[in-house]
Coordinates of C-alpha atoms in Angstrom, one line a residue:
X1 CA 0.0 0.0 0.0
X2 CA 1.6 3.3 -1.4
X3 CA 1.4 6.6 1.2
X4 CA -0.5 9.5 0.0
X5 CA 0.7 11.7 -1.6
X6 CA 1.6 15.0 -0.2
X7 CA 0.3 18.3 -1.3
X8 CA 2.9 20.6 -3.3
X9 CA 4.0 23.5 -1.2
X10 CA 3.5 27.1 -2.9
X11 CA 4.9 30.0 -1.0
X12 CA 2.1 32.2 0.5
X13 CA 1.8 35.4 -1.8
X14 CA 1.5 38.9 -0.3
X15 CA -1.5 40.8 -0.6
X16 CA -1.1 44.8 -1.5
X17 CA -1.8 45.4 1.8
X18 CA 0.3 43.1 3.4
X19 CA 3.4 44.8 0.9
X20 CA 2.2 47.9 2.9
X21 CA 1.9 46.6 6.2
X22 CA 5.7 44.6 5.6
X23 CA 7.7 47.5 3.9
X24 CA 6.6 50.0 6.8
X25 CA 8.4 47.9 9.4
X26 CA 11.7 49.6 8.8
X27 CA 10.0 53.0 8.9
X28 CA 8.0 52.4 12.4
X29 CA 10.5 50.5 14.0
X30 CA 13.4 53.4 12.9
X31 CA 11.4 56.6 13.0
X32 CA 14.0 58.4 13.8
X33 CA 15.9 57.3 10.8
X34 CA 13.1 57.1 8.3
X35 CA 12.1 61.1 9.6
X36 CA 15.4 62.2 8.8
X37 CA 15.5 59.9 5.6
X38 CA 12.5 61.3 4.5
X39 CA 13.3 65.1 5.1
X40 CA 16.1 64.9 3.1
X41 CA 14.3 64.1 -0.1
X42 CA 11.8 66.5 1.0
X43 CA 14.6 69.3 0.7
X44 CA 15.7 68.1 -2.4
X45 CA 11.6 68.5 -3.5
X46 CA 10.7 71.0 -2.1
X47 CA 13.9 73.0 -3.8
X48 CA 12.6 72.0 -6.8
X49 CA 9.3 73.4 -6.3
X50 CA 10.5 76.3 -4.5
X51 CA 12.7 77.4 -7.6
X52 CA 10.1 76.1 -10.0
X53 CA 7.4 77.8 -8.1
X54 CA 9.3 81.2 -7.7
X55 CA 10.4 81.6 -11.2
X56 CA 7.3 80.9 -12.2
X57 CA 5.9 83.4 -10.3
X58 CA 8.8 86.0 -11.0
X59 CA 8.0 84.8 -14.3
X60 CA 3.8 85.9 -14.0
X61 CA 4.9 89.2 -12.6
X62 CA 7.0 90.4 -15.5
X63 CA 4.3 88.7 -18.2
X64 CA 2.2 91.3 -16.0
X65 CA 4.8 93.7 -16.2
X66 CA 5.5 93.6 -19.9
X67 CA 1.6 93.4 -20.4
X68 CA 1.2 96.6 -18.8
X69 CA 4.0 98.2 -21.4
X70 CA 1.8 97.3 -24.2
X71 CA 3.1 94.1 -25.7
X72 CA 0.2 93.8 -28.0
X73 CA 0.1 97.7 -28.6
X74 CA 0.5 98.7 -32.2
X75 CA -0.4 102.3 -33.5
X76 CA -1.3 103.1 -37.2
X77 CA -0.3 107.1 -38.3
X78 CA -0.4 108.8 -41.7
X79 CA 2.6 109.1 -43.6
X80 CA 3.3 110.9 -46.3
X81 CA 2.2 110.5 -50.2
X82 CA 4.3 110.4 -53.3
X83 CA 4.5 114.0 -53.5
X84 CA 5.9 114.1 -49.8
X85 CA 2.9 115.8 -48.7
X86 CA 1.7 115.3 -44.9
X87 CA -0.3 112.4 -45.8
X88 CA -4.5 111.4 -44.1
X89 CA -5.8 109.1 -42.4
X90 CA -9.6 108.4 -43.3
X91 CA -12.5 108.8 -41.3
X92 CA -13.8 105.2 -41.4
X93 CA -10.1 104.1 -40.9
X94 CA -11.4 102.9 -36.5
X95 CA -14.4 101.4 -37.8
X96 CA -12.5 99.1 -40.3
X97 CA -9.7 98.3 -37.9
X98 CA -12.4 97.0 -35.1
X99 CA -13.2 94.7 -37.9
X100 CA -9.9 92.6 -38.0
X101 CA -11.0 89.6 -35.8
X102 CA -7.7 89.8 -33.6
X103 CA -7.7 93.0 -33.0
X104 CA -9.6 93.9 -29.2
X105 CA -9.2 97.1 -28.8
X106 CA -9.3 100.1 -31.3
X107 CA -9.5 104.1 -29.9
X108 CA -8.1 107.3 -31.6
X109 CA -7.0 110.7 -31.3
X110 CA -7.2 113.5 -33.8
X111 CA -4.9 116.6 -33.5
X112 CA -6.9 119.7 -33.9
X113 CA -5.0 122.1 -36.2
X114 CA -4.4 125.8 -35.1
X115 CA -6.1 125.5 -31.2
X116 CA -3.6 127.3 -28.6
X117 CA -3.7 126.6 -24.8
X118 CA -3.5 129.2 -22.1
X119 CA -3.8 129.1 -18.6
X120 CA -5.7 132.6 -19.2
X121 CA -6.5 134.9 -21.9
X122 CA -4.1 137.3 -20.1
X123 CA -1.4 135.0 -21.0
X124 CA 0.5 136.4 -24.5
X125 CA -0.3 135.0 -27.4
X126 CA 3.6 133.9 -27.9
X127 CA 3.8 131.8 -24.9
X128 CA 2.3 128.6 -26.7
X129 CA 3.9 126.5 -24.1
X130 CA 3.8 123.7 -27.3
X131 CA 1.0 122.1 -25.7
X132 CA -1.2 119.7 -28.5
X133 CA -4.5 120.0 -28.7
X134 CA -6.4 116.6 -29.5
X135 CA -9.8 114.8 -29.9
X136 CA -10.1 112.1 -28.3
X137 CA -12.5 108.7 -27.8
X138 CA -13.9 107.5 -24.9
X139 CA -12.7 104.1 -25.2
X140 CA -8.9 105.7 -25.4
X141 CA -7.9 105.7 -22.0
X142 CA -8.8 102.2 -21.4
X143 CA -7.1 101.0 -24.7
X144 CA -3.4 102.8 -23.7
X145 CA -3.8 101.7 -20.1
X146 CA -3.7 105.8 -18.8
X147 CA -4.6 106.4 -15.3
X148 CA -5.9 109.6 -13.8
X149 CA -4.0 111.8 -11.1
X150 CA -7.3 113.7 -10.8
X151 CA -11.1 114.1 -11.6
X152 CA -12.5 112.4 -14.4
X153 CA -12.3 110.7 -17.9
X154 CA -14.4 111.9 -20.5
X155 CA -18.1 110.6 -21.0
X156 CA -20.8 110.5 -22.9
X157 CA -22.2 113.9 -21.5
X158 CA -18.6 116.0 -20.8
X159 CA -17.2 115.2 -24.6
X160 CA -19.8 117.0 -26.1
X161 CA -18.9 120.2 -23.7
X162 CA -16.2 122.8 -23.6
X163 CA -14.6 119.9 -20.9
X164 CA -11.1 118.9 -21.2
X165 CA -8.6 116.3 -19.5
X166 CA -5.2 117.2 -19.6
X167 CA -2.0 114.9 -19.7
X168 CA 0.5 115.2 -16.7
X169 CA 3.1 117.7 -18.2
X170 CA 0.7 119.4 -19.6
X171 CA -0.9 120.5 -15.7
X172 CA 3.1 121.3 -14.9
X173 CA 3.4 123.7 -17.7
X174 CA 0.0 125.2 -16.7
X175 CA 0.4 124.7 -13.0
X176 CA -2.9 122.9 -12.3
X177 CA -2.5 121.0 -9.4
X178 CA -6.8 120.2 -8.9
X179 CA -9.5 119.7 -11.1
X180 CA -12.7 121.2 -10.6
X181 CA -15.8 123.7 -11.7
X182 CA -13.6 126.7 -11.4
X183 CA -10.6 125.4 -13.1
X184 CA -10.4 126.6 -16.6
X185 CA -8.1 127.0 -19.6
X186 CA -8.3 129.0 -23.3
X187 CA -8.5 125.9 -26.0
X188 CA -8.9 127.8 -29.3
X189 CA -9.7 130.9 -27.8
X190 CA -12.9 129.4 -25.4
X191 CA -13.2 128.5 -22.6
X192 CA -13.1 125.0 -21.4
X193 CA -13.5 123.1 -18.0
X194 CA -10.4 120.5 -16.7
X195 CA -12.5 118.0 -15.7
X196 CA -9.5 115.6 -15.3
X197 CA -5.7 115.1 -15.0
X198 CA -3.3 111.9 -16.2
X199 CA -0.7 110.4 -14.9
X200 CA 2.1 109.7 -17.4
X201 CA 1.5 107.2 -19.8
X202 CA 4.2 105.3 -21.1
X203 CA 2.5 104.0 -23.8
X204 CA 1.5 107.1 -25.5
X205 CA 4.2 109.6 -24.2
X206 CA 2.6 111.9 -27.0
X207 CA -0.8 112.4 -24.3
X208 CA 1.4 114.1 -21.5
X209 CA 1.7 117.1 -23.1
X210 CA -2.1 117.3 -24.5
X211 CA -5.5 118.6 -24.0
X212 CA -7.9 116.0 -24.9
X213 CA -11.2 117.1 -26.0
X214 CA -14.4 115.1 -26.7
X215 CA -14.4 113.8 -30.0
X216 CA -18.1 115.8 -31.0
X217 CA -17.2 118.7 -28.8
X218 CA -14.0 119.2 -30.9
X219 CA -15.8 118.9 -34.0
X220 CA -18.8 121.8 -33.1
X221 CA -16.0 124.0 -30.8
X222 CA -12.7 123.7 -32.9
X223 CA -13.5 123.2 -36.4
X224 CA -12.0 119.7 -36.2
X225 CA -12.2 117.8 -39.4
X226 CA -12.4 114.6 -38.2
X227 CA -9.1 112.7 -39.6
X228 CA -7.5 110.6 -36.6
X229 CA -3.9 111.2 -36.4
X230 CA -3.0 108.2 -33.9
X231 CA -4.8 105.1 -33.7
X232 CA -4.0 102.9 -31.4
X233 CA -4.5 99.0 -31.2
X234 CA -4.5 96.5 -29.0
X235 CA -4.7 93.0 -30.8
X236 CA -4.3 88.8 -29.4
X237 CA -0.8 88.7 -28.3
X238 CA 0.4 85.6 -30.9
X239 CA -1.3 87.5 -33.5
X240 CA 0.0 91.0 -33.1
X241 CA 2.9 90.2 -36.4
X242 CA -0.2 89.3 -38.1
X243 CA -2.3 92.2 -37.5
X244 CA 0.4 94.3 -38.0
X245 CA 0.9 93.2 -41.7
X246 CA -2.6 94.1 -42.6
X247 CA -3.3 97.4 -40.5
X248 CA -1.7 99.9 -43.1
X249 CA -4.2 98.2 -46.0
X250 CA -7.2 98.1 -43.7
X251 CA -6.4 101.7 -42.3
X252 CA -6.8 103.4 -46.2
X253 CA -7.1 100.5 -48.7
X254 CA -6.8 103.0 -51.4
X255 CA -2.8 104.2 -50.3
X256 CA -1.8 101.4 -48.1
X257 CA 2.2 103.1 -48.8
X258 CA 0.7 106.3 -46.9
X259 CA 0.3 104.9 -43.7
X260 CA 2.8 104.1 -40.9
X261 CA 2.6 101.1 -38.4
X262 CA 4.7 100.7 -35.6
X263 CA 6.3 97.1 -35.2
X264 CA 5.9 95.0 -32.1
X265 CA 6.9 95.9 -28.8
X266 CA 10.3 94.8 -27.7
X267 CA 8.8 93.7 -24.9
X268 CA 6.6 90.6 -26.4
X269 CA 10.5 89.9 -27.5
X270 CA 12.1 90.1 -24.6
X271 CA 8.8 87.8 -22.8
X272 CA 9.4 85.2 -25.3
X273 CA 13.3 84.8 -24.5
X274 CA 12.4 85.8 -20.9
X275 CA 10.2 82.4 -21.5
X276 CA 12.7 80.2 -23.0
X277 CA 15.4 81.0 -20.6
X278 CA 13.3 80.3 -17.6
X279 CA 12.2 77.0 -18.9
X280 CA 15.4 75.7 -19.7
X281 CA 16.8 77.0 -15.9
X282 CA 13.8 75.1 -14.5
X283 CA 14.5 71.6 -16.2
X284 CA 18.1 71.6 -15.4
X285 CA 17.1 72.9 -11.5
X286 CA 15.1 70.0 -11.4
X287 CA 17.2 67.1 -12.7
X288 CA 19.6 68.4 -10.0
X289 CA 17.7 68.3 -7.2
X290 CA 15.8 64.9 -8.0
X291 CA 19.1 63.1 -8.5
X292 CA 20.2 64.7 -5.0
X293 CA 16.8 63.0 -4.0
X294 CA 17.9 59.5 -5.3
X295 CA 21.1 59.6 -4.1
X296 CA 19.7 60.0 -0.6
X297 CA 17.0 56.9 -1.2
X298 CA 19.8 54.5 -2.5
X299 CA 22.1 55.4 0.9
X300 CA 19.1 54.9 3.2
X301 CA 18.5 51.5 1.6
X302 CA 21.9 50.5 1.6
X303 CA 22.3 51.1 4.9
X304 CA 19.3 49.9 5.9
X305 CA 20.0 46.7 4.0
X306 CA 23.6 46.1 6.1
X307 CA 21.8 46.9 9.5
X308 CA 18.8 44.3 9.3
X309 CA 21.1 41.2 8.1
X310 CA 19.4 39.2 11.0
X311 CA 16.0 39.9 10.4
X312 CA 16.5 39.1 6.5
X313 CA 17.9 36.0 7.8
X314 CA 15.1 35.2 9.9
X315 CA 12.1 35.9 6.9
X316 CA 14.3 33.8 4.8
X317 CA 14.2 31.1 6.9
X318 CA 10.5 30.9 8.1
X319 CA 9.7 30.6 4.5
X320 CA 9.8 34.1 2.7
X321 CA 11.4 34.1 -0.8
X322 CA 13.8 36.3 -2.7
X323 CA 10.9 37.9 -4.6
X324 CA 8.4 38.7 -1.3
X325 CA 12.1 40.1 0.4
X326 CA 12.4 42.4 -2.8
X327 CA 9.3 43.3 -2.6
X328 CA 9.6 43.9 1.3
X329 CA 12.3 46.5 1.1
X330 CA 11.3 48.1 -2.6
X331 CA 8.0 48.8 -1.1
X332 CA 10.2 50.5 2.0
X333 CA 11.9 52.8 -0.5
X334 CA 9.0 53.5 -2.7
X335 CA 7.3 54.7 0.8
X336 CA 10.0 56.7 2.5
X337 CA 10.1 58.7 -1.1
X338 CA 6.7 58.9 -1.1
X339 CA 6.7 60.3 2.1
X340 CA 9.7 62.9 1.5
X341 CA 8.0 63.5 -2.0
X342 CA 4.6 64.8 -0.4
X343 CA 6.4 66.9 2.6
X344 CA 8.9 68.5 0.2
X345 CA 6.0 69.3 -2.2
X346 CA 3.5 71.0 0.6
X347 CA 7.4 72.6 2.0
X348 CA 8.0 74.1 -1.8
X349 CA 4.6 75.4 -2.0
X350 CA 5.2 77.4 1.4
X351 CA 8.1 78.5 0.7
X352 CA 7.1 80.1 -2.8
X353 CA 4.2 81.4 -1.2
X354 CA 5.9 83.4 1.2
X355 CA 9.0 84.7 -1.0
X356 CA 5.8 85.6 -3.5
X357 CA 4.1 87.6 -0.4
X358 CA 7.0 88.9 0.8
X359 CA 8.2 90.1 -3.1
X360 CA 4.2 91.2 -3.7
X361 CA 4.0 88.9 -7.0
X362 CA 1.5 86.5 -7.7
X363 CA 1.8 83.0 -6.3
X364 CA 2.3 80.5 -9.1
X365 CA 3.3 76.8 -8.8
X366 CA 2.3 74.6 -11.8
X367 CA 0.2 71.9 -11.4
X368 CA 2.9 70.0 -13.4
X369 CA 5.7 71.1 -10.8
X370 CA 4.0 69.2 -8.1
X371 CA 2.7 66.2 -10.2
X372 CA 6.1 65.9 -11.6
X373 CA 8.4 65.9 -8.9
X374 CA 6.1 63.7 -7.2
X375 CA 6.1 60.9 -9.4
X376 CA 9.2 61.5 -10.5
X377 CA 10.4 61.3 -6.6
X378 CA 8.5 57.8 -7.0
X379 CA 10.2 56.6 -10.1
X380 CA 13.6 57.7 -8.7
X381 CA 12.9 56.2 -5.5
X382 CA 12.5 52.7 -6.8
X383 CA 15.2 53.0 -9.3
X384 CA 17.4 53.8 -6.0
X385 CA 16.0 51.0 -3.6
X386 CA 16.2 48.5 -6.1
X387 CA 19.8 47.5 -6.6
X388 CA 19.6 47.2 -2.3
X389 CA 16.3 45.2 -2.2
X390 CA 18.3 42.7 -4.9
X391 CA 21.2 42.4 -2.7
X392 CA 18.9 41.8 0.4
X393 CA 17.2 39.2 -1.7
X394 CA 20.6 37.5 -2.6
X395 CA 21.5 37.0 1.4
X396 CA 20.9 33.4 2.3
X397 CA 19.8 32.6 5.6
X398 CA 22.8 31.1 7.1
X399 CA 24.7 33.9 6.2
X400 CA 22.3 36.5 7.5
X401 CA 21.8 34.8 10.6
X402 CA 25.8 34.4 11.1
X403 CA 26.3 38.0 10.8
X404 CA 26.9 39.6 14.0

């Protein structure tokens, strides 16, 4: 009579939670170790996000800065004809600019021929001061980003009325310091209110020395015949070449040649290379301080991996195999990066937020930033605990148990 035969023997397998439960061991019975472990790859992250997160934010102040200088501004201005007369700029010229489908803003200003300023009419007729006097939209001071010092903008009511605003050197050559009822200057030999005073605009440096009339009151009061000298523009910022190559045929399709446009702003040059430098400083940043990160992982491990000989030995030889001890100490590394990774990310995000504060910029950390150095921590991290949880695998249990 033959004995039974005996069941095969298959090596328990581990559960995802029991990979959990196993590769924590080294971090709850170290703390100590693993806290220190874990804030070191939590510097290394959170310098990444900290530079990323500042330069990006450095970055959003001067796209603020350089939108506020009028990246997208373009102006359109007569020339001159064939004869090299002073050449015009039509009437409908603003209406048929608004229609190019980039373009989101359009305002003008005309310059009234032969209008004088004077503080009084007691002031001679030689002392000119070379103050401009122009018609101007409603919708200009919004469209060259101007700001007032005093009073009010033009509206719908004042710009048919002897009411004027008046650019900031103009108020120094006239010594108006206040705006108000009383406060009035000789434009064309009449009287008209200053219902308003700019600050400089850098923009249209040609407005500080101006008196800006309603375009209607300029029309009935000074015999303005209705030609804009300056329009001004303000298009889509990636389609501002485009717009500029078609504003001189829009402006007077009959004499394209006798109109002037300026070209793009050096700034929107100087904020794409502004762009392109910063991203290249970011990637190389990074790929610094995530190797620093995986150089710390792969020490930890190793040491880790010399230190717990004996209780390799002793899984080994109550039945855990090569792979489950793998296993046990990459799921140790993957978790101590984890850890560093999601302390130096909420650390970098601090950090930026406080330099931002403290610099009054915006606070900017891309989503990608966090995401990235995360996972990449992760990646890293295993990459760095792997050649240990090999040679921890590779330990047979006499020899781990032998080892003092």
């Amino acid at each position: 009579m033959t004995a039974p035969a005996l069941p095969r023997l298959h090596p328990a397998r581990m559960r995802p939670r029991d990979v959990l439960r196993v590769g924590g061991v080294g971090l709850r019975t170290r703390p100590v170790r693993a806290f220190l472990s874990a804030l070191g790859i939590a510097i290394g992250i959170a310098a990444m996000i900290a530079v990323v997160g500042i330069s990006s934010s450095s970055r959003a102040e001067l796209d603020r800065t350089l939108a506020a200088l009028g990246t997208n501004l373009l102006t359109v201005t007569p020339g001159r004809t064939m004869f090299g007369a002073d050449a015009q700029l039509p009437m409908e010229s603003v209406a048929m600019i608004a229609r190019i489908a980039p373009v989101e803003q359009v305002s003008a200003v005309g310059k009234v021929d032969g209008a004088k300023v004077y503080r009084s009419d007691r002031i001679p007729a030689a002392q000119t001061n070379g103050l401009g006097v122009y018609a101007a939209r409603l919708d200009l001071m919004d469209t060259v980003g101007a700001k007032l010092r005093a009073g009010t903008w033009l509206n719908e009511a004042t710009e048919r009325y002897p009411a004027v605003v008046i650019g900031a050197d103009t108020a120094t050559r006239l010594g108006i310091g206040a705006v108000g009822p009383d406060t009035q200057i000789m434009v064309g030999g009449q009287r008209f209110t200053v219902v308003g005073v700019l600050e400089p605009v850098p923009l249209a440096p040609e407005l500080d020395a101006a008196v800006l009339v309603g375009w209607p009151a300029a029309a009935d009061r000074l015999a303005f015949d209705g030609h804009p000298t300056i329009v001004y523009t303000r298009s889509v910022e990636s389609a501002v070449t485009a717009v500029q190559g078609v504003l001189a045929a829009t402006a007077n399709p009959e004499a394209p040649n006798e109109v002037d446009v300026s070209r793009p702003s050096d700034a929107l040059q100087a904020k794409q290379a502004a762009n392109q430098a910063f991203t290249g400083l970011l990637l190389g940043l990074g790929a610094v301080a995530l190797l620093v990160g995986g150089v710390g992982v792969a020490n930890t491990m190793v040491i880790s991996v010399l230190e717990r000989r004996a209780e390799i030995g002793l899984r080994r030889s109550l039945g855990a195999t090569r792979g489950q001890v793998r296993l046990q100490f990459l799921a140790e590394s993957l978790l101590l990066s984890a850890l560093g990774g999601v302390g130096g990310v909420l650390l970098g995000i601090a950090v930026t937020s406080a330099y931002s504060a403290y610099q009054g910029w915006p606070t900017v950390v891309p989503a990608w930033a966090m995401l990235g150095g995360l996972g990449a921590t992760l990646v890293i991290g295993g990459l760095a605990g792997l050649y240990p949880a090999i040679r921890a695998s590779r330990l047979s249990p006499t020899e781990a148990l032998a080892t003092p």
